[in-house]
PDB file of C-alpha atoms in Angstrom:
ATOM      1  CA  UNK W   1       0.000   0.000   0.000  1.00 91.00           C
ATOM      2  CA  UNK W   2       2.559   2.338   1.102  1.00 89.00           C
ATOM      3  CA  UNK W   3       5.110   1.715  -2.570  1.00 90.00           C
ATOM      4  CA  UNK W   4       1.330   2.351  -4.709  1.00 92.00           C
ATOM      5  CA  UNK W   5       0.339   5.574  -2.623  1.00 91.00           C
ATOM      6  CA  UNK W   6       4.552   6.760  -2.962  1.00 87.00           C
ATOM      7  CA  UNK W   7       3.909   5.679  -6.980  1.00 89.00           C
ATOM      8  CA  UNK W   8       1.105   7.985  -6.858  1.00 93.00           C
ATOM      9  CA  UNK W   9       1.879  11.107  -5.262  1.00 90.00           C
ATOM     10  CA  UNK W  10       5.336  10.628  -7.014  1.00 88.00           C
ATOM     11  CA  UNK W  11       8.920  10.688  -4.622  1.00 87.00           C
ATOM     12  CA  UNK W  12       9.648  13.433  -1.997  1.00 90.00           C
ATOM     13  CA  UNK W  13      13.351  13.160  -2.721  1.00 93.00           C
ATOM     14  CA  UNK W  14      15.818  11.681  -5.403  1.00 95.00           C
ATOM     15  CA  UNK W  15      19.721  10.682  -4.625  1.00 96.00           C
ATOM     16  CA  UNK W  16      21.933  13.308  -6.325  1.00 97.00           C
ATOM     17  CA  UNK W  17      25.543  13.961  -6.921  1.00 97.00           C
ATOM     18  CA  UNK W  18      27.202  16.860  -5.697  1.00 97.00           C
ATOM     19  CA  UNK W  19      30.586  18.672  -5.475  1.00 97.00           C
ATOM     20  CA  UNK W  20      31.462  21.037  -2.994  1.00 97.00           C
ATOM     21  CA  UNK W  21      32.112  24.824  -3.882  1.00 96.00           C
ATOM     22  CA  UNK W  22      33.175  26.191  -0.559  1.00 95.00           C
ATOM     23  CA  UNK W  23      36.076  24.614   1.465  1.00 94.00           C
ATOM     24  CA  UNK W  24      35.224  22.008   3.568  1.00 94.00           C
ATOM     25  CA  UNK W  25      33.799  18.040   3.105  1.00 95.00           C
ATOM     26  CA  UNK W  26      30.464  17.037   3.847  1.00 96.00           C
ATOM     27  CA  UNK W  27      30.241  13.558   5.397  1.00 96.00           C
ATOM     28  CA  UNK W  28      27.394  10.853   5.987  1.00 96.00           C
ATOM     29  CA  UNK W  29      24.480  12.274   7.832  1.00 95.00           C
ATOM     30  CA  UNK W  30      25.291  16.180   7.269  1.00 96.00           C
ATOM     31  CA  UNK W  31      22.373  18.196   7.176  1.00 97.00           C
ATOM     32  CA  UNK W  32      21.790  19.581   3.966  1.00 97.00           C
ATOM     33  CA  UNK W  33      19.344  22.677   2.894  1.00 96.00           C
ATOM     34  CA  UNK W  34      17.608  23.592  -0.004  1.00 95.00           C
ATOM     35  CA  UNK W  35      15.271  26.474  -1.338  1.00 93.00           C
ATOM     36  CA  UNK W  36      12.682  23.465  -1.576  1.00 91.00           C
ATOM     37  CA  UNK W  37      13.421  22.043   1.944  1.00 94.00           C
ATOM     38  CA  UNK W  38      16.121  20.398   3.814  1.00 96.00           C
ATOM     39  CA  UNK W  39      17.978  17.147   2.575  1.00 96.00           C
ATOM     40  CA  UNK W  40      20.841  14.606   4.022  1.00 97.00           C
ATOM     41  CA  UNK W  41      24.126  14.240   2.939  1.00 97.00           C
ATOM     42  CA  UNK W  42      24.668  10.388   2.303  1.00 97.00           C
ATOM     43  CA  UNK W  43      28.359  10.303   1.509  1.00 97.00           C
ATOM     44  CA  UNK W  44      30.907  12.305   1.191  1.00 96.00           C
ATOM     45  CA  UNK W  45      35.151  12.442   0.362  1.00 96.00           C
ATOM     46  CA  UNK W  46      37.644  13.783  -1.148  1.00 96.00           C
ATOM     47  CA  UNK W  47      38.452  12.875  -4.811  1.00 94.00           C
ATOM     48  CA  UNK W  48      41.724  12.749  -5.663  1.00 93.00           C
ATOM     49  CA  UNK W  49      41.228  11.897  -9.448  1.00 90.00           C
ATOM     50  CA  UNK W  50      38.605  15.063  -9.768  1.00 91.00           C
ATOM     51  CA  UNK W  51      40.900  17.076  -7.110  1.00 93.00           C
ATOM     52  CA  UNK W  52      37.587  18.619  -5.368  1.00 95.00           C
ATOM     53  CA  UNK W  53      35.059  17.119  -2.622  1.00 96.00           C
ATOM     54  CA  UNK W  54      32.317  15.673  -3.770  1.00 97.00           C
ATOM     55  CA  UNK W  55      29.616  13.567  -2.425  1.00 97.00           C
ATOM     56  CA  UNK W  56      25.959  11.973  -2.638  1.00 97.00           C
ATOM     57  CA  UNK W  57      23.195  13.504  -1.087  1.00 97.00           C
ATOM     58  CA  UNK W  58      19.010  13.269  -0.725  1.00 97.00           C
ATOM     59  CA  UNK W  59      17.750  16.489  -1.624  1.00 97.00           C
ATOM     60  CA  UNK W  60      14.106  17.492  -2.107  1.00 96.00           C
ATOM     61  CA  UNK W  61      12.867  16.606  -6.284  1.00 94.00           C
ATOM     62  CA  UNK W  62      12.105  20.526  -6.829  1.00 92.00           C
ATOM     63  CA  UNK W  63      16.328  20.875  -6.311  1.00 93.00           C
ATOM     64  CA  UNK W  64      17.572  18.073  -7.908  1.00 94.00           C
ATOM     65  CA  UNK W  65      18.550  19.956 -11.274  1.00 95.00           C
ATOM     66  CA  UNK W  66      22.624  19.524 -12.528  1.00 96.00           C
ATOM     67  CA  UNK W  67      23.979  23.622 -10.866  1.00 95.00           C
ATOM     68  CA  UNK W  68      21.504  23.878  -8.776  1.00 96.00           C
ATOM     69  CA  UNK W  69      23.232  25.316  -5.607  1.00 96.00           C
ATOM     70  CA  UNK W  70      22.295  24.064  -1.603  1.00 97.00           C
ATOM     71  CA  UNK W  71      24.197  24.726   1.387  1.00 96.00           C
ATOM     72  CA  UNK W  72      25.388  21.385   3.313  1.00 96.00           C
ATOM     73  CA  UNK W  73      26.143  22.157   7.439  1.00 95.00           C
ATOM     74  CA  UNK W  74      30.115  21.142   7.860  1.00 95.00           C
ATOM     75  CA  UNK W  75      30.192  21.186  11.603  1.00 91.00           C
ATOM     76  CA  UNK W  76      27.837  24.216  11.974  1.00 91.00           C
ATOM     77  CA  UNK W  77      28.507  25.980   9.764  1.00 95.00           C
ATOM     78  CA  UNK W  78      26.974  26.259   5.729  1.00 95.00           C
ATOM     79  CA  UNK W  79      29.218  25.811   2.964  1.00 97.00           C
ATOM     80  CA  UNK W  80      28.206  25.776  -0.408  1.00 97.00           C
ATOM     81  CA  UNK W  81      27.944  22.724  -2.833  1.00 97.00           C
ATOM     82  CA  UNK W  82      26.216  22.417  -6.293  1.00 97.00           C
ATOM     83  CA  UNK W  83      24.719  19.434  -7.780  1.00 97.00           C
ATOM     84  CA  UNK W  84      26.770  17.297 -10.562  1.00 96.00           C
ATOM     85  CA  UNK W  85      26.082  14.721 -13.045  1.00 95.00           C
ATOM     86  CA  UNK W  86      26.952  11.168 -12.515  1.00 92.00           C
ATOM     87  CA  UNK W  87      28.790   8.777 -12.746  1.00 91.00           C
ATOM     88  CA  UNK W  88      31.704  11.973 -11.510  1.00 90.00           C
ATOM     89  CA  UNK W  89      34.462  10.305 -13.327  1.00 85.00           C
ATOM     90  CA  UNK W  90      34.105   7.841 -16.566  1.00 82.00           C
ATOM     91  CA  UNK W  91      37.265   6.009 -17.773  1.00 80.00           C
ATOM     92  CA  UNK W  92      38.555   5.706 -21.156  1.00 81.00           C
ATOM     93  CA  UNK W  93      38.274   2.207 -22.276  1.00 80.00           C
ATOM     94  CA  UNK W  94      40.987   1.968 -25.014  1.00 76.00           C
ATOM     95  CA  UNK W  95      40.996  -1.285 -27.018  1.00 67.00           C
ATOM     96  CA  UNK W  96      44.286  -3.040 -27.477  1.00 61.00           C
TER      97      UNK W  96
END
């Protein structure tokens, strides 16, 4: 009952990437806010291929657009991310 009333009404929030603009990492279970609402952070690291932070979080659906910007609370304080296609990094597959 629950999965056919969420099918109807449609999904409160989607998983997103997203890389951060201001200094600062946001880790599993940061608070995240949005014009639409608040959201989570779900992970969060460093990349060293990319050379920036970047991270997954649940955001409200009305914010889930690729730029849109949302603050993410690194130990109480906001810093700024934006959200960022995925996959963040796609190999070249070169055929020998």
């Amino acid at each position: 009952e629950a999965l056919a009333a969420q099918k109807a009404a449609g999904v409160p929030r989607r998983l997103v990437g997203f890389e951060m603009t201001d200094r600062g990492i946001a880790r599993h279970g940061y608070a995240a806010r949005t014009a639409a609402g608040p959201g989570l952070v779900t992970s969060g690291t460093h990349s060293p291929t990319l050379g920036k932070p970047i991270g997954l979080a649940m955001l409200p659906v009305d914010d889930t657009a690729v730029g849109t910007e949302f603050d993410a609370e690194i130990r109480g304080r906001a810093a700024k991310a934006r959200v960022a296609p995925t996959p963040f990094y796609k190999r070249n597959k070169e055929v020998a």
